[in-house]
Amino acid sequence: MHMKRIVGVFILFFSFYSFESLAGKCETDKWTKEDGRTQAGGWIWFPGKSTDEDLQISYLKSEGMAIDRLMKECGFPHKEVKFHERCDEKVGNFYRTYVRASLTHKQCNETKYASAKLKSKILNKKLTSTHKKYLAAITKNTPFEQKACTESKPEICHRMGKYAFQ
């Protein structure tokens, strides 16, 4: 009889709450599930995701990741790059943040083939500065080789796994 009550409560609970309502508020937005660059209607979007105990640092890492992806394809951030989509949620002691940088195909091509003179006009200095802060935040000013996960440094592997899990 006791087991029937537990099953009944369980069924009642899930009849009122779907799995989507149990997910984080950001996970219900389709764009937060994207792991790579997307495009449509002449626009390109570069996602960035991060987790940190500090909300501002998490946003810095998310924006930096998006800018890093953009720079790999376009060369440098165009002055018209925008972060229209942003979302954050608290997960335990951590904040999970999502951002998406956007620019047009034309703007990306303009940065790829810009002369030095044009680059000085269309370079987004604020996003370039954000990218530098991002690189410092993820490396803590330590050379990457010293932070690499190797058999001789299992504690670093553990930290990387914990970060990825969070």
Tab-separated table of C-alpha atoms in Angstrom:
chain	number	residue	atom	x	y	z
A	1	MET	CA	0.000	0.000	0.000
A	2	HIS	CA	2.851	2.372	0.895
A	3	MET	CA	4.521	1.743	-2.484
A	4	LYS	CA	1.285	2.635	-4.324
A	5	ARG	CA	1.231	6.027	-2.560
A	6	ILE	CA	4.832	6.755	-3.576
A	7	VAL	CA	4.093	5.819	-7.194
A	8	GLY	CA	0.890	7.903	-7.098
A	9	VAL	CA	2.740	10.966	-5.782
A	10	PHE	CA	5.437	10.479	-8.418
A	11	ILE	CA	2.853	10.306	-11.248
A	12	LEU	CA	0.979	13.312	-9.842
A	13	PHE	CA	4.216	15.315	-9.637
A	14	PHE	CA	5.156	14.625	-13.264
A	15	SER	CA	1.639	15.265	-14.527
A	16	PHE	CA	2.032	18.882	-13.370
A	17	TYR	CA	5.705	19.362	-14.245
A	18	SER	CA	7.209	18.471	-17.581
A	19	PHE	CA	10.882	17.670	-17.931
A	20	GLU	CA	11.397	21.062	-19.606
A	21	SER	CA	10.164	22.890	-16.531
A	22	LEU	CA	12.681	20.932	-14.450
A	23	ALA	CA	15.545	22.008	-16.709
A	24	GLY	CA	17.383	25.265	-16.103
A	25	LYS	CA	15.727	28.372	-17.468
A	26	CYS	CA	18.431	28.815	-20.120
A	27	GLU	CA	18.210	25.262	-21.372
A	28	THR	CA	14.695	25.910	-22.680
A	29	ASP	CA	16.121	28.373	-25.244
A	30	LYS	CA	17.107	26.513	-28.404
A	31	TRP	CA	20.143	28.700	-29.095
A	32	THR	CA	21.802	27.714	-25.790
A	33	LYS	CA	22.036	24.103	-26.975
A	34	GLU	CA	24.197	25.052	-29.970
A	35	ASP	CA	27.865	24.165	-29.572
A	36	GLY	CA	29.112	25.605	-32.817
A	37	ARG	CA	28.636	28.514	-35.134
A	38	THR	CA	25.247	28.835	-36.808
A	39	GLN	CA	24.023	30.983	-39.671
A	40	ALA	CA	20.808	32.114	-41.313
A	41	GLY	CA	19.525	35.065	-43.295
A	42	GLY	CA	22.961	36.564	-43.862
A	43	TRP	CA	23.894	36.430	-40.148
A	44	ILE	CA	26.500	34.347	-38.331
A	45	TRP	CA	26.196	33.548	-34.611
A	46	PHE	CA	29.046	32.379	-32.405
A	47	PRO	CA	28.052	30.817	-29.055
A	48	GLY	CA	29.936	31.028	-25.797
A	49	LYS	CA	29.214	29.059	-22.616
A	50	SER	CA	30.870	29.030	-19.237
A	51	THR	CA	30.519	28.133	-15.580
A	52	ASP	CA	32.100	29.923	-12.640
A	53	GLU	CA	31.407	30.737	-9.001
A	54	ASP	CA	31.345	34.447	-9.953
A	55	LEU	CA	28.652	35.628	-12.391
A	56	GLN	CA	30.823	38.347	-13.939
A	57	ILE	CA	33.745	35.974	-14.499
A	58	SER	CA	31.392	33.415	-16.038
A	59	TYR	CA	30.060	36.056	-18.457
A	60	LEU	CA	33.627	37.140	-19.258
A	61	LYS	CA	34.536	33.542	-20.109
A	62	SER	CA	31.374	33.062	-22.207
A	63	GLU	CA	31.935	36.273	-24.151
A	64	GLY	CA	35.620	35.472	-24.589
A	65	MET	CA	34.810	32.015	-25.950
A	66	ALA	CA	32.360	33.502	-28.468
A	67	ILE	CA	34.874	36.173	-29.502
A	68	ASP	CA	37.614	33.540	-29.800
A	69	ARG	CA	35.447	31.475	-32.151
A	70	LEU	CA	34.573	34.588	-34.159
A	71	MET	CA	38.238	35.587	-34.457
A	72	LYS	CA	39.217	32.148	-35.755
A	73	GLU	CA	36.828	32.584	-38.658
A	74	CYS	CA	36.730	36.330	-39.243
A	75	GLY	CA	40.176	37.497	-38.089
A	76	PHE	CA	39.144	40.157	-35.583
A	77	PRO	CA	35.885	41.447	-34.071
A	78	HIS	CA	34.098	43.965	-36.293
A	79	LYS	CA	32.813	47.127	-34.592
A	80	GLU	CA	29.242	45.980	-35.336
A	81	VAL	CA	29.502	42.673	-33.423
A	82	LYS	CA	26.716	42.458	-30.843
A	83	PHE	CA	25.712	40.137	-28.016
A	84	HIS	CA	21.931	40.110	-28.445
A	85	GLU	CA	21.290	36.846	-26.619
A	86	ARG	CA	22.387	36.315	-23.026
A	87	CYS	CA	21.193	33.941	-20.365
A	88	ASP	CA	22.408	32.860	-16.938
A	89	GLU	CA	21.273	30.454	-14.272
A	90	LYS	CA	22.476	29.384	-10.858
A	91	VAL	CA	23.468	25.726	-10.558
A	92	GLY	CA	24.476	24.926	-6.979
A	93	ASN	CA	27.329	27.271	-6.097
A	94	PHE	CA	28.047	28.040	-9.758
A	95	TYR	CA	26.619	30.321	-12.412
A	96	ARG	CA	26.183	28.932	-15.903
A	97	THR	CA	26.164	31.623	-18.593
A	98	TYR	CA	25.364	31.565	-22.287
A	99	VAL	CA	25.975	34.309	-24.863
A	100	ARG	CA	25.849	34.558	-28.629
A	101	ALA	CA	27.888	37.032	-30.683
A	102	SER	CA	26.396	38.027	-34.015
A	103	LEU	CA	27.559	39.716	-37.179
A	104	THR	CA	26.705	39.552	-40.868
A	105	HIS	CA	28.572	37.519	-43.489
A	106	LYS	CA	29.517	40.823	-45.125
A	107	GLN	CA	31.075	42.129	-41.890
A	108	CYS	CA	32.996	38.881	-41.378
A	109	ASN	CA	34.365	39.025	-44.930
A	110	GLU	CA	35.241	42.686	-44.434
A	111	THR	CA	37.416	41.794	-41.428
A	112	LYS	CA	39.068	38.846	-43.209
A	113	TYR	CA	40.377	40.990	-46.034
A	114	ALA	CA	40.761	44.385	-44.327
A	115	SER	CA	43.774	46.543	-45.004
A	116	ALA	CA	45.595	48.030	-42.000
A	117	LYS	CA	43.817	51.352	-42.583
A	118	LEU	CA	40.354	49.735	-42.752
A	119	LYS	CA	41.146	47.531	-39.761
A	120	SER	CA	41.817	50.598	-37.614
A	121	LYS	CA	38.351	51.917	-38.552
A	122	ILE	CA	36.290	48.752	-38.057
A	123	LEU	CA	38.114	47.032	-35.164
A	124	ASN	CA	35.967	46.603	-32.046
A	125	LYS	CA	38.500	47.616	-29.377
A	126	LYS	CA	36.185	46.785	-26.489
A	127	LEU	CA	35.743	43.173	-27.635
A	128	THR	CA	39.476	42.869	-28.308
A	129	SER	CA	40.086	43.952	-24.709
A	130	THR	CA	37.455	41.472	-23.466
A	131	HIS	CA	39.226	38.709	-25.406
A	132	LYS	CA	42.555	39.546	-23.736
A	133	LYS	CA	40.889	39.461	-20.288
A	134	TYR	CA	39.309	36.122	-21.210
A	135	LEU	CA	42.667	34.626	-22.162
A	136	ALA	CA	44.141	35.832	-18.871
A	137	ALA	CA	41.179	34.426	-16.917
A	138	ILE	CA	41.374	30.962	-18.432
A	139	THR	CA	45.143	30.681	-18.149
A	140	LYS	CA	45.602	32.715	-14.945
A	141	ASN	CA	48.712	34.108	-16.710
A	142	THR	CA	50.294	30.653	-16.598
A	143	PRO	CA	51.700	29.154	-19.811
A	144	PHE	CA	49.336	26.550	-21.227
A	145	GLU	CA	51.994	23.843	-21.117
A	146	GLN	CA	52.155	24.191	-17.326
A	147	LYS	CA	48.375	23.810	-17.044
A	148	ALA	CA	48.066	20.796	-19.339
A	149	CYS	CA	46.471	17.572	-18.109
A	150	THR	CA	49.160	14.882	-18.090
A	151	GLU	CA	49.830	11.663	-16.199
A	152	SER	CA	52.357	13.524	-14.049
A	153	LYS	CA	49.746	16.168	-13.133
A	154	PRO	CA	46.567	14.252	-12.238
A	155	GLU	CA	45.258	17.099	-10.042
A	156	ILE	CA	44.969	19.296	-13.146
A	157	CYS	CA	43.045	16.537	-14.936
A	158	HIS	CA	40.718	16.317	-11.937
A	159	ARG	CA	40.118	20.110	-11.964
A	160	MET	CA	39.453	20.070	-15.722
A	161	GLY	CA	36.984	17.197	-15.338
A	162	LYS	CA	35.225	18.940	-12.446
A	163	TYR	CA	34.982	22.160	-14.486
A	164	ALA	CA	33.606	20.298	-17.511
A	165	PHE	CA	31.081	18.496	-15.317
A	166	GLN	CA	29.859	21.736	-13.733
